Amino acid sequence: MRQVRAPFLPALLVLMAVVAAVPIVTNNPSLREELFLMFMLITLASSINIIMGYTGYVSFGHIVFFGIGGYIAFWLMQTLGMHFLLAAVAGAIPAALIAGLIGVPILRLRGAYFALATIGINEAMKSFVTNFEPFGGAVGMFFPFSIYGTYGGAREAAQLAYYTMTAVALGTIAASYAIKRSKFGLALMAIREDQDVAMVVGIDPARAKVLAYVVSAFFPALAGAAFFFKNGIIEPAHAFDLLRSIESLVMVVLGGIGTVAGPVVGAAVYEWLRGFLITSPTFANFQLAIAGLLLLVTVLFVTAGLIGWLRNRFPVLRAYIQ
């Protein structure tokens, strides 16, 4: 009897596309801004999940690729007058290449040593950009308002950035799903479970890990280009914000490490919780403490994350939720 495969990926992408269309149909700029940030967080969390969830390498400094892509795209638009979409791709490619170059040596490290190395790379890049005058140094760069005239005005430019961020988020999820369902994904998960055994069965860990690192760097770089294009200003502190990288890790753990839907759910729940806490007079000053407590509870009692818990509690859902 032929097995019917659950259309998980199309269902998830259609659901997200419908949600993304709501602020456009209802002409609600406030909701559009909220979803813009949500899709950016989904991109960051899903991309980290490729190297952390599938491969087992915790990258605390993954935000460095968000900053690199943002800075290069911003510079191309401001200095050369390049169109935003072309500049975003042109910024993401060097970010992926840099990931390949630094991935070769640092992916030889394991555990805490790799995590510390990624933090060091992020801080080194932040220091370099802070002192690199073509990128504006410590002050950063900003757009003159007239630059948005190319796109029909600031409102149209913001909509273009929103469409782009939505497409990047959908593309990241699709890539994450494709990797997980492929032989390449199986190789990564074999490395995650036991790298030495993976080598015995013929897997080249070095090549697989570097390729996963390159893929995981490409999408945050695109997100960085869209984020700073919409903001009209970029500076080192925001481009290489280590806290945002750690928050992405929390989202992955909260939603479910190594699952496709986990980072999506984790980002949505975390962002909703943060919005609730920030606007609450009682909890506004304790949002980070509560987020830390949430991570602790998840690690101690729901180690598989929300999606992992659902799949374990209701095995029938494993055919429908990846």
PDB file of C-alpha atoms in Angstrom:
ATOM      1  CA  MET A   1       0.000   0.000   0.000  1.00  0.00           C
ATOM      2  CA  ARG A   2       1.418   3.333  -1.032  1.00  0.00           C
ATOM      3  CA  GLN A   3       2.186   5.652   1.867  1.00  0.00           C
ATOM      4  CA  VAL A   4       0.708   9.154   1.656  1.00  0.00           C
ATOM      5  CA  ARG A   5       3.321  11.722   2.653  1.00  0.00           C
ATOM      6  CA  ALA A   6       1.996  14.618   4.717  1.00  0.00           C
ATOM      7  CA  PRO A   7       2.472  17.938   2.846  1.00  0.00           C
ATOM      8  CA  PHE A   8       4.219  19.548   5.798  1.00  0.00           C
ATOM      9  CA  LEU A   9       6.383  22.063   3.918  1.00  0.00           C
ATOM     10  CA  PRO A  10       3.687  23.385   1.529  1.00  0.00           C
ATOM     11  CA  ALA A  11       1.237  23.692   4.429  1.00  0.00           C
ATOM     12  CA  LEU A  12       3.732  25.632   6.546  1.00  0.00           C
ATOM     13  CA  LEU A  13       4.760  27.938   3.698  1.00  0.00           C
ATOM     14  CA  VAL A  14       1.155  28.627   2.699  1.00  0.00           C
ATOM     15  CA  LEU A  15       0.234  29.364   6.312  1.00  0.00           C
ATOM     16  CA  MET A  16       3.105  31.821   6.649  1.00  0.00           C
ATOM     17  CA  ALA A  17       2.281  33.437   3.296  1.00  0.00           C
ATOM     18  CA  VAL A  18      -1.327  33.930   4.396  1.00  0.00           C
ATOM     19  CA  VAL A  19      -0.170  35.492   7.667  1.00  0.00           C
ATOM     20  CA  ALA A  20       2.239  37.726   5.743  1.00  0.00           C
ATOM     21  CA  ALA A  21      -0.577  38.934   3.478  1.00  0.00           C
ATOM     22  CA  VAL A  22      -2.793  40.053   6.373  1.00  0.00           C
ATOM     23  CA  PRO A  23      -1.172  43.481   6.994  1.00  0.00           C
ATOM     24  CA  ILE A  24      -1.094  44.156   3.242  1.00  0.00           C
ATOM     25  CA  VAL A  25      -4.760  43.308   2.734  1.00  0.00           C
ATOM     26  CA  THR A  26      -5.871  45.176   5.859  1.00  0.00           C
ATOM     27  CA  ASN A  27      -3.438  48.069   5.244  1.00  0.00           C
ATOM     28  CA  ASN A  28      -2.091  47.772   8.775  1.00  0.00           C
ATOM     29  CA  PRO A  29       1.482  49.197   8.955  1.00  0.00           C
ATOM     30  CA  SER A  30       1.806  48.406  12.675  1.00  0.00           C
ATOM     31  CA  LEU A  31       1.108  44.707  12.107  1.00  0.00           C
ATOM     32  CA  ARG A  32       3.440  44.748   9.111  1.00  0.00           C
ATOM     33  CA  GLU A  33       6.288  45.990  11.308  1.00  0.00           C
ATOM     34  CA  GLU A  34       5.605  43.290  13.889  1.00  0.00           C
ATOM     35  CA  LEU A  35       5.593  40.565  11.259  1.00  0.00           C
ATOM     36  CA  PHE A  36       8.725  41.989   9.641  1.00  0.00           C
ATOM     37  CA  LEU A  37      10.570  41.470  12.927  1.00  0.00           C
ATOM     38  CA  MET A  38       8.959  38.055  13.376  1.00  0.00           C
ATOM     39  CA  PHE A  39      10.108  36.839   9.960  1.00  0.00           C
ATOM     40  CA  MET A  40      13.596  38.146  10.641  1.00  0.00           C
ATOM     41  CA  LEU A  41      13.748  36.180  13.904  1.00  0.00           C
ATOM     42  CA  ILE A  42      12.458  33.066  12.131  1.00  0.00           C
ATOM     43  CA  THR A  43      15.244  33.460   9.562  1.00  0.00           C
ATOM     44  CA  LEU A  44      17.911  33.820  12.251  1.00  0.00           C
ATOM     45  CA  ALA A  45      16.596  30.902  14.312  1.00  0.00           C
ATOM     46  CA  SER A  46      16.080  28.557  11.338  1.00  0.00           C
ATOM     47  CA  SER A  47      19.542  29.289   9.946  1.00  0.00           C
ATOM     48  CA  ILE A  48      21.202  28.630  13.308  1.00  0.00           C
ATOM     49  CA  ASN A  49      19.205  25.416  13.521  1.00  0.00           C
ATOM     50  CA  ILE A  50      20.996  24.149  10.392  1.00  0.00           C
ATOM     51  CA  ILE A  51      24.393  24.271  12.068  1.00  0.00           C
ATOM     52  CA  MET A  52      23.230  23.667  15.646  1.00  0.00           C
ATOM     53  CA  GLY A  53      20.199  21.414  15.332  1.00  0.00           C
ATOM     54  CA  TYR A  54      21.340  19.209  12.471  1.00  0.00           C
ATOM     55  CA  THR A  55      25.111  19.296  12.975  1.00  0.00           C
ATOM     56  CA  GLY A  56      25.398  19.783  16.731  1.00  0.00           C
ATOM     57  CA  TYR A  57      27.571  22.919  16.678  1.00  0.00           C
ATOM     58  CA  VAL A  58      26.311  25.746  18.907  1.00  0.00           C
ATOM     59  CA  SER A  59      27.148  29.058  17.234  1.00  0.00           C
ATOM     60  CA  PHE A  60      26.845  31.910  19.741  1.00  0.00           C
ATOM     61  CA  GLY A  61      28.278  34.410  17.266  1.00  0.00           C
ATOM     62  CA  HIS A  62      26.118  33.589  14.254  1.00  0.00           C
ATOM     63  CA  ILE A  63      24.847  37.168  14.194  1.00  0.00           C
ATOM     64  CA  VAL A  64      28.171  38.104  12.571  1.00  0.00           C
ATOM     65  CA  PHE A  65      26.764  37.089   9.162  1.00  0.00           C
ATOM     66  CA  PHE A  66      23.692  39.255   9.722  1.00  0.00           C
ATOM     67  CA  GLY A  67      26.047  42.195  10.251  1.00  0.00           C
ATOM     68  CA  ILE A  68      28.357  41.387   7.350  1.00  0.00           C
ATOM     69  CA  GLY A  69      25.482  41.057   4.881  1.00  0.00           C
ATOM     70  CA  GLY A  70      23.879  44.226   6.190  1.00  0.00           C
ATOM     71  CA  TYR A  71      27.051  46.276   5.989  1.00  0.00           C
ATOM     72  CA  ILE A  72      28.104  45.173   2.510  1.00  0.00           C
ATOM     73  CA  ALA A  73      24.615  45.648   1.062  1.00  0.00           C
ATOM     74  CA  PHE A  74      24.265  49.034   2.749  1.00  0.00           C
ATOM     75  CA  TRP A  75      27.614  50.202   1.405  1.00  0.00           C
ATOM     76  CA  LEU A  76      26.751  49.052  -2.132  1.00  0.00           C
ATOM     77  CA  MET A  77      23.441  50.907  -2.067  1.00  0.00           C
ATOM     78  CA  GLN A  78      24.862  54.079  -0.568  1.00  0.00           C
ATOM     79  CA  THR A  79      28.153  54.287  -2.472  1.00  0.00           C
ATOM     80  CA  LEU A  80      27.378  52.668  -5.829  1.00  0.00           C
ATOM     81  CA  GLY A  81      23.628  53.301  -5.956  1.00  0.00           C
ATOM     82  CA  MET A  82      22.957  49.598  -6.409  1.00  0.00           C
ATOM     83  CA  HIS A  83      19.347  48.418  -6.219  1.00  0.00           C
ATOM     84  CA  PHE A  84      18.391  46.924  -2.865  1.00  0.00           C
ATOM     85  CA  LEU A  85      17.602  43.413  -4.114  1.00  0.00           C
ATOM     86  CA  LEU A  86      20.859  43.135  -6.046  1.00  0.00           C
ATOM     87  CA  ALA A  87      22.821  44.573  -3.125  1.00  0.00           C
ATOM     88  CA  ALA A  88      21.219  42.077  -0.720  1.00  0.00           C
ATOM     89  CA  VAL A  89      22.393  39.137  -2.811  1.00  0.00           C
ATOM     90  CA  ALA A  90      25.783  40.783  -3.361  1.00  0.00           C
ATOM     91  CA  GLY A  91      26.128  41.148   0.415  1.00  0.00           C
ATOM     92  CA  ALA A  92      25.038  37.603   1.209  1.00  0.00           C
ATOM     93  CA  ILE A  93      27.535  35.932  -1.120  1.00  0.00           C
ATOM     94  CA  PRO A  94      30.657  37.366   0.604  1.00  0.00           C
ATOM     95  CA  ALA A  95      29.129  36.506   3.982  1.00  0.00           C
ATOM     96  CA  ALA A  96      28.745  32.886   2.854  1.00  0.00           C
ATOM     97  CA  LEU A  97      32.303  32.869   1.469  1.00  0.00           C
ATOM     98  CA  ILE A  98      33.643  34.223   4.764  1.00  0.00           C
ATOM     99  CA  ALA A  99      31.737  31.464   6.537  1.00  0.00           C
ATOM    100  CA  GLY A 100      33.478  28.947   4.307  1.00  0.00           C
ATOM    101  CA  LEU A 101      36.918  30.434   5.012  1.00  0.00           C
ATOM    102  CA  ILE A 102      36.569  30.660   8.776  1.00  0.00           C
ATOM    103  CA  GLY A 103      34.571  27.441   8.942  1.00  0.00           C
ATOM    104  CA  VAL A 104      37.536  25.334   7.806  1.00  0.00           C
ATOM    105  CA  PRO A 105      39.629  26.025  10.939  1.00  0.00           C
ATOM    106  CA  ILE A 106      36.970  26.626  13.604  1.00  0.00           C
ATOM    107  CA  LEU A 107      34.809  23.621  12.707  1.00  0.00           C
ATOM    108  CA  ARG A 108      37.747  21.458  13.717  1.00  0.00           C
ATOM    109  CA  LEU A 109      36.885  22.543  17.252  1.00  0.00           C
ATOM    110  CA  ARG A 110      34.140  20.895  19.212  1.00  0.00           C
ATOM    111  CA  GLY A 111      31.769  21.825  22.028  1.00  0.00           C
ATOM    112  CA  ALA A 112      32.556  24.908  24.077  1.00  0.00           C
ATOM    113  CA  TYR A 113      35.703  25.671  22.090  1.00  0.00           C
ATOM    114  CA  PHE A 114      33.676  26.168  18.899  1.00  0.00           C
ATOM    115  CA  ALA A 115      31.095  28.294  20.732  1.00  0.00           C
ATOM    116  CA  LEU A 116      33.812  30.525  22.169  1.00  0.00           C
ATOM    117  CA  ALA A 117      35.471  30.812  18.758  1.00  0.00           C
ATOM    118  CA  THR A 118      32.237  32.099  17.175  1.00  0.00           C
ATOM    119  CA  ILE A 119      31.903  34.738  19.889  1.00  0.00           C
ATOM    120  CA  GLY A 120      35.471  35.807  19.252  1.00  0.00           C
ATOM    121  CA  ILE A 121      34.875  36.091  15.501  1.00  0.00           C
ATOM    122  CA  ASN A 122      31.794  38.241  16.044  1.00  0.00           C
ATOM    123  CA  GLU A 123      33.617  40.571  18.418  1.00  0.00           C
ATOM    124  CA  ALA A 124      36.651  40.747  16.114  1.00  0.00           C
ATOM    125  CA  MET A 125      34.449  41.650  13.136  1.00  0.00           C
ATOM    126  CA  LYS A 126      32.609  44.228  15.219  1.00  0.00           C
ATOM    127  CA  SER A 127      35.910  45.801  16.247  1.00  0.00           C
ATOM    128  CA  PHE A 128      37.156  45.781  12.645  1.00  0.00           C
ATOM    129  CA  VAL A 129      34.025  47.493  11.304  1.00  0.00           C
ATOM    130  CA  THR A 130      34.127  50.023  14.146  1.00  0.00           C
ATOM    131  CA  ASN A 131      37.547  51.130  12.921  1.00  0.00           C
ATOM    132  CA  PHE A 132      36.900  50.737   9.176  1.00  0.00           C
ATOM    133  CA  GLU A 133      36.245  54.219   7.832  1.00  0.00           C
ATOM    134  CA  PRO A 134      34.706  53.208   4.462  1.00  0.00           C
ATOM    135  CA  PHE A 135      31.884  51.659   6.542  1.00  0.00           C
ATOM    136  CA  GLY A 136      31.532  54.831   8.627  1.00  0.00           C
ATOM    137  CA  GLY A 137      33.618  53.658  11.570  1.00  0.00           C
ATOM    138  CA  ALA A 138      31.967  53.757  14.989  1.00  0.00           C
ATOM    139  CA  VAL A 139      29.215  56.078  13.742  1.00  0.00           C
ATOM    140  CA  GLY A 140      28.130  53.726  10.965  1.00  0.00           C
ATOM    141  CA  MET A 141      26.277  54.767   7.820  1.00  0.00           C
ATOM    142  CA  PHE A 142      22.853  56.215   7.089  1.00  0.00           C
ATOM    143  CA  PHE A 143      20.728  56.802   4.021  1.00  0.00           C
ATOM    144  CA  PRO A 144      19.645  60.241   2.865  1.00  0.00           C
ATOM    145  CA  PHE A 145      15.853  60.256   2.573  1.00  0.00           C
ATOM    146  CA  SER A 146      16.166  60.794  -1.177  1.00  0.00           C
ATOM    147  CA  ILE A 147      17.573  57.303  -1.705  1.00  0.00           C
ATOM    148  CA  TYR A 148      14.101  55.841  -1.187  1.00  0.00           C
ATOM    149  CA  GLY A 149      12.891  57.829  -4.191  1.00  0.00           C
ATOM    150  CA  THR A 150      14.252  55.053  -6.388  1.00  0.00           C
ATOM    151  CA  TYR A 151      11.656  52.728  -4.881  1.00  0.00           C
ATOM    152  CA  GLY A 152       8.737  55.156  -5.063  1.00  0.00           C
ATOM    153  CA  GLY A 153       9.137  56.596  -1.566  1.00  0.00           C
ATOM    154  CA  ALA A 154       9.802  55.457   1.995  1.00  0.00           C
ATOM    155  CA  ARG A 155       6.456  53.646   2.297  1.00  0.00           C
ATOM    156  CA  GLU A 156       7.049  51.605  -0.842  1.00  0.00           C
ATOM    157  CA  ALA A 157      10.625  50.885   0.253  1.00  0.00           C
ATOM    158  CA  ALA A 158       9.347  49.578   3.594  1.00  0.00           C
ATOM    159  CA  GLN A 159       6.908  47.319   1.767  1.00  0.00           C
ATOM    160  CA  LEU A 160       9.693  46.047  -0.492  1.00  0.00           C
ATOM    161  CA  ALA A 161      11.788  45.252   2.577  1.00  0.00           C
ATOM    162  CA  TYR A 162       8.796  43.437   4.088  1.00  0.00           C
ATOM    163  CA  TYR A 163       8.241  41.325   0.976  1.00  0.00           C
ATOM    164  CA  THR A 164      11.940  40.528   0.872  1.00  0.00           C
ATOM    165  CA  MET A 165      12.100  39.532   4.530  1.00  0.00           C
ATOM    166  CA  THR A 166       9.058  37.316   4.049  1.00  0.00           C
ATOM    167  CA  ALA A 167      10.662  35.627   1.039  1.00  0.00           C
ATOM    168  CA  VAL A 168      13.928  35.148   2.933  1.00  0.00           C
ATOM    169  CA  ALA A 169      12.096  33.540   5.864  1.00  0.00           C
ATOM    170  CA  LEU A 170      10.206  31.194   3.547  1.00  0.00           C
ATOM    171  CA  GLY A 171      13.412  30.362   1.685  1.00  0.00           C
ATOM    172  CA  THR A 172      15.236  29.602   4.942  1.00  0.00           C
ATOM    173  CA  ILE A 173      12.481  27.218   6.042  1.00  0.00           C
ATOM    174  CA  ALA A 174      12.425  25.523   2.643  1.00  0.00           C
ATOM    175  CA  ALA A 175      16.215  25.105   2.722  1.00  0.00           C
ATOM    176  CA  SER A 176      16.075  23.753   6.272  1.00  0.00           C
ATOM    177  CA  TYR A 177      13.428  21.222   5.238  1.00  0.00           C
ATOM    178  CA  ALA A 178      15.322  20.201   2.085  1.00  0.00           C
ATOM    179  CA  ILE A 179      18.525  19.666   4.070  1.00  0.00           C
ATOM    180  CA  LYS A 180      16.797  17.608   6.730  1.00  0.00           C
ATOM    181  CA  ARG A 181      15.144  15.331   4.154  1.00  0.00           C
ATOM    182  CA  SER A 182      18.309  14.858   2.093  1.00  0.00           C
ATOM    183  CA  LYS A 183      21.308  12.530   2.320  1.00  0.00           C
ATOM    184  CA  PHE A 184      23.324  15.619   3.203  1.00  0.00           C
ATOM    185  CA  GLY A 185      21.034  16.177   6.196  1.00  0.00           C
ATOM    186  CA  LEU A 186      21.450  12.563   7.259  1.00  0.00           C
ATOM    187  CA  ALA A 187      25.218  13.029   7.093  1.00  0.00           C
ATOM    188  CA  LEU A 188      24.984  16.122   9.289  1.00  0.00           C
ATOM    189  CA  MET A 189      22.852  14.314  11.850  1.00  0.00           C
ATOM    190  CA  ALA A 190      25.270  11.392  11.830  1.00  0.00           C
ATOM    191  CA  ILE A 191      28.064  13.859  12.609  1.00  0.00           C
ATOM    192  CA  ARG A 192      25.927  15.327  15.387  1.00  0.00           C
ATOM    193  CA  GLU A 193      25.434  11.939  16.999  1.00  0.00           C
ATOM    194  CA  ASP A 194      29.015  10.680  16.667  1.00  0.00           C
ATOM    195  CA  GLN A 195      31.535  12.236  14.310  1.00  0.00           C
ATOM    196  CA  ASP A 196      34.011   9.378  14.611  1.00  0.00           C
ATOM    197  CA  VAL A 197      31.384   6.801  13.665  1.00  0.00           C
ATOM    198  CA  ALA A 198      30.262   9.056  10.786  1.00  0.00           C
ATOM    199  CA  MET A 199      33.802   8.966   9.413  1.00  0.00           C
ATOM    200  CA  VAL A 200      33.868   5.182   9.642  1.00  0.00           C
ATOM    201  CA  VAL A 201      30.765   4.904   7.434  1.00  0.00           C
ATOM    202  CA  GLY A 202      32.330   7.103   4.763  1.00  0.00           C
ATOM    203  CA  ILE A 203      31.113  10.618   5.617  1.00  0.00           C
ATOM    204  CA  ASP A 204      33.569  13.493   5.194  1.00  0.00           C
ATOM    205  CA  PRO A 205      32.780  15.550   8.328  1.00  0.00           C
ATOM    206  CA  ALA A 206      34.965  18.521   7.418  1.00  0.00           C
ATOM    207  CA  ARG A 207      33.313  19.111   4.041  1.00  0.00           C
ATOM    208  CA  ALA A 208      29.779  18.502   5.326  1.00  0.00           C
ATOM    209  CA  LYS A 209      30.188  20.844   8.298  1.00  0.00           C
ATOM    210  CA  VAL A 210      31.684  23.666   6.249  1.00  0.00           C
ATOM    211  CA  LEU A 211      28.913  23.390   3.659  1.00  0.00           C
ATOM    212  CA  ALA A 212      26.263  23.492   6.415  1.00  0.00           C
ATOM    213  CA  TYR A 213      27.986  26.532   7.924  1.00  0.00           C
ATOM    214  CA  VAL A 214      28.016  28.304   4.545  1.00  0.00           C
ATOM    215  CA  VAL A 215      24.304  27.654   3.986  1.00  0.00           C
ATOM    216  CA  SER A 216      23.474  28.779   7.514  1.00  0.00           C
ATOM    217  CA  ALA A 217      25.374  32.045   6.930  1.00  0.00           C
ATOM    218  CA  PHE A 218      23.713  32.989   3.630  1.00  0.00           C
ATOM    219  CA  PHE A 219      20.191  33.610   4.928  1.00  0.00           C
ATOM    220  CA  PRO A 220      21.061  35.804   7.957  1.00  0.00           C
ATOM    221  CA  ALA A 221      23.107  37.974   5.591  1.00  0.00           C
ATOM    222  CA  LEU A 222      20.027  38.497   3.389  1.00  0.00           C
ATOM    223  CA  ALA A 223      17.969  39.300   6.482  1.00  0.00           C
ATOM    224  CA  GLY A 224      20.575  41.835   7.598  1.00  0.00           C
ATOM    225  CA  ALA A 225      20.431  43.584   4.226  1.00  0.00           C
ATOM    226  CA  ALA A 226      16.624  43.874   4.397  1.00  0.00           C
ATOM    227  CA  PHE A 227      16.612  44.978   8.038  1.00  0.00           C
ATOM    228  CA  PHE A 228      19.106  47.817   7.649  1.00  0.00           C
ATOM    229  CA  PHE A 229      17.702  48.891   4.287  1.00  0.00           C
ATOM    230  CA  LYS A 230      14.351  49.482   5.971  1.00  0.00           C
ATOM    231  CA  ASN A 231      15.916  51.212   8.986  1.00  0.00           C
ATOM    232  CA  GLY A 232      18.061  53.505   6.813  1.00  0.00           C
ATOM    233  CA  ILE A 233      20.939  53.359   9.292  1.00  0.00           C
ATOM    234  CA  ILE A 234      23.525  50.770  10.261  1.00  0.00           C
ATOM    235  CA  GLU A 235      26.049  50.851  13.083  1.00  0.00           C
ATOM    236  CA  PRO A 236      28.351  48.210  14.615  1.00  0.00           C
ATOM    237  CA  ALA A 237      26.512  47.794  17.921  1.00  0.00           C
ATOM    238  CA  HIS A 238      23.248  46.837  16.244  1.00  0.00           C
ATOM    239  CA  ALA A 239      24.761  44.897  13.353  1.00  0.00           C
ATOM    240  CA  PHE A 240      26.819  42.594  15.573  1.00  0.00           C
ATOM    241  CA  ASP A 241      24.563  42.478  18.642  1.00  0.00           C
ATOM    242  CA  LEU A 242      25.529  39.301  20.513  1.00  0.00           C
ATOM    243  CA  LEU A 243      22.286  39.400  22.508  1.00  0.00           C
ATOM    244  CA  ARG A 244      20.249  38.921  19.344  1.00  0.00           C
ATOM    245  CA  SER A 245      22.348  35.869  18.499  1.00  0.00           C
ATOM    246  CA  ILE A 246      21.741  34.377  21.947  1.00  0.00           C
ATOM    247  CA  GLU A 247      18.017  35.100  21.644  1.00  0.00           C
ATOM    248  CA  SER A 248      18.004  33.112  18.399  1.00  0.00           C
ATOM    249  CA  LEU A 249      19.517  30.155  20.219  1.00  0.00           C
ATOM    250  CA  VAL A 250      16.803  30.441  22.869  1.00  0.00           C
ATOM    251  CA  MET A 251      14.143  30.362  20.147  1.00  0.00           C
ATOM    252  CA  VAL A 252      15.613  27.183  18.652  1.00  0.00           C
ATOM    253  CA  VAL A 253      15.759  25.469  22.048  1.00  0.00           C
ATOM    254  CA  LEU A 254      12.275  26.655  22.942  1.00  0.00           C
ATOM    255  CA  GLY A 255      10.725  25.464  19.681  1.00  0.00           C
ATOM    256  CA  GLY A 256      12.691  22.266  19.240  1.00  0.00           C
ATOM    257  CA  ILE A 257      16.296  21.666  18.184  1.00  0.00           C
ATOM    258  CA  GLY A 258      16.699  19.761  14.946  1.00  0.00           C
ATOM    259  CA  THR A 259      13.131  20.236  13.758  1.00  0.00           C
ATOM    260  CA  VAL A 260      11.979  22.420  10.867  1.00  0.00           C
ATOM    261  CA  ALA A 261       8.931  23.867  12.620  1.00  0.00           C
ATOM    262  CA  GLY A 262      10.692  24.320  15.955  1.00  0.00           C
ATOM    263  CA  PRO A 263      12.517  27.592  15.166  1.00  0.00           C
ATOM    264  CA  VAL A 264       9.316  28.997  13.624  1.00  0.00           C
ATOM    265  CA  VAL A 265       7.259  28.217  16.715  1.00  0.00           C
ATOM    266  CA  GLY A 266      10.091  29.249  19.035  1.00  0.00           C
ATOM    267  CA  ALA A 267      10.496  32.631  17.334  1.00  0.00           C
ATOM    268  CA  ALA A 268       6.740  33.282  17.380  1.00  0.00           C
ATOM    269  CA  VAL A 269       6.326  32.329  21.042  1.00  0.00           C
ATOM    270  CA  TYR A 270       9.454  34.175  22.170  1.00  0.00           C
ATOM    271  CA  GLU A 271       8.560  37.364  20.301  1.00  0.00           C
ATOM    272  CA  TRP A 272       4.974  37.270  21.567  1.00  0.00           C
ATOM    273  CA  LEU A 273       6.225  36.772  25.131  1.00  0.00           C
ATOM    274  CA  ARG A 274       8.763  39.562  24.809  1.00  0.00           C
ATOM    275  CA  GLY A 275       6.138  41.943  23.438  1.00  0.00           C
ATOM    276  CA  PHE A 276       3.807  41.071  26.302  1.00  0.00           C
ATOM    277  CA  LEU A 277       6.497  41.585  28.935  1.00  0.00           C
ATOM    278  CA  ILE A 278       7.780  44.862  27.499  1.00  0.00           C
ATOM    279  CA  THR A 279       4.295  46.399  27.446  1.00  0.00           C
ATOM    280  CA  SER A 280       3.443  45.111  30.921  1.00  0.00           C
ATOM    281  CA  PRO A 281       4.052  47.692  33.700  1.00  0.00           C
ATOM    282  CA  THR A 282       4.752  44.861  36.136  1.00  0.00           C
ATOM    283  CA  PHE A 283       7.204  42.772  34.084  1.00  0.00           C
ATOM    284  CA  ALA A 284       8.790  45.361  31.762  1.00  0.00           C
ATOM    285  CA  ASN A 285      12.035  45.493  33.768  1.00  0.00           C
ATOM    286  CA  PHE A 286      12.290  41.728  34.111  1.00  0.00           C
ATOM    287  CA  GLN A 287      11.869  40.588  30.509  1.00  0.00           C
ATOM    288  CA  LEU A 288      15.424  39.254  30.147  1.00  0.00           C
ATOM    289  CA  ALA A 289      15.266  37.525  33.519  1.00  0.00           C
ATOM    290  CA  ILE A 290      11.998  35.843  32.576  1.00  0.00           C
ATOM    291  CA  ALA A 291      13.426  34.853  29.185  1.00  0.00           C
ATOM    292  CA  GLY A 292      16.378  33.263  30.970  1.00  0.00           C
ATOM    293  CA  LEU A 293      14.036  31.437  33.331  1.00  0.00           C
ATOM    294  CA  LEU A 294      12.035  30.196  30.359  1.00  0.00           C
ATOM    295  CA  LEU A 295      15.200  28.818  28.775  1.00  0.00           C
ATOM    296  CA  LEU A 296      16.161  27.112  32.038  1.00  0.00           C
ATOM    297  CA  VAL A 297      12.744  25.472  32.376  1.00  0.00           C
ATOM    298  CA  THR A 298      12.861  24.327  28.761  1.00  0.00           C
ATOM    299  CA  VAL A 299      16.337  22.828  29.091  1.00  0.00           C
ATOM    300  CA  LEU A 300      15.467  21.058  32.348  1.00  0.00           C
ATOM    301  CA  PHE A 301      11.946  19.789  31.692  1.00  0.00           C
ATOM    302  CA  VAL A 302      11.166  20.069  27.950  1.00  0.00           C
ATOM    303  CA  THR A 303      14.516  19.182  26.427  1.00  0.00           C
ATOM    304  CA  ALA A 304      13.023  18.449  23.011  1.00  0.00           C
ATOM    305  CA  GLY A 305      11.320  21.868  22.828  1.00  0.00           C
ATOM    306  CA  LEU A 306       7.633  22.490  22.109  1.00  0.00           C
ATOM    307  CA  ILE A 307       7.595  20.711  18.749  1.00  0.00           C
ATOM    308  CA  GLY A 308       9.711  17.859  20.039  1.00  0.00           C
ATOM    309  CA  TRP A 309       7.398  17.439  23.032  1.00  0.00           C
ATOM    310  CA  LEU A 310       4.357  17.318  20.759  1.00  0.00           C
ATOM    311  CA  ARG A 311       5.992  14.713  18.499  1.00  0.00           C
ATOM    312  CA  ASN A 312       6.975  12.589  21.501  1.00  0.00           C
ATOM    313  CA  ARG A 313       3.642  12.973  23.302  1.00  0.00           C
ATOM    314  CA  PHE A 314       1.542  12.275  20.219  1.00  0.00           C
ATOM    315  CA  PRO A 315       3.551   9.988  17.876  1.00  0.00           C
ATOM    316  CA  VAL A 316       0.889  10.265  15.166  1.00  0.00           C
ATOM    317  CA  LEU A 317       1.964  13.901  14.672  1.00  0.00           C
ATOM    318  CA  ARG A 318       5.444  12.816  13.541  1.00  0.00           C
ATOM    319  CA  ALA A 319       4.037  12.201  10.068  1.00  0.00           C
ATOM    320  CA  TYR A 320       2.662  15.746   9.903  1.00  0.00           C
ATOM    321  CA  ILE A 321       5.135  17.931  11.810  1.00  0.00           C
ATOM    322  CA  GLN A 322       8.831  17.864  10.906  1.00  0.00           C
TER     323      GLN A 322
END
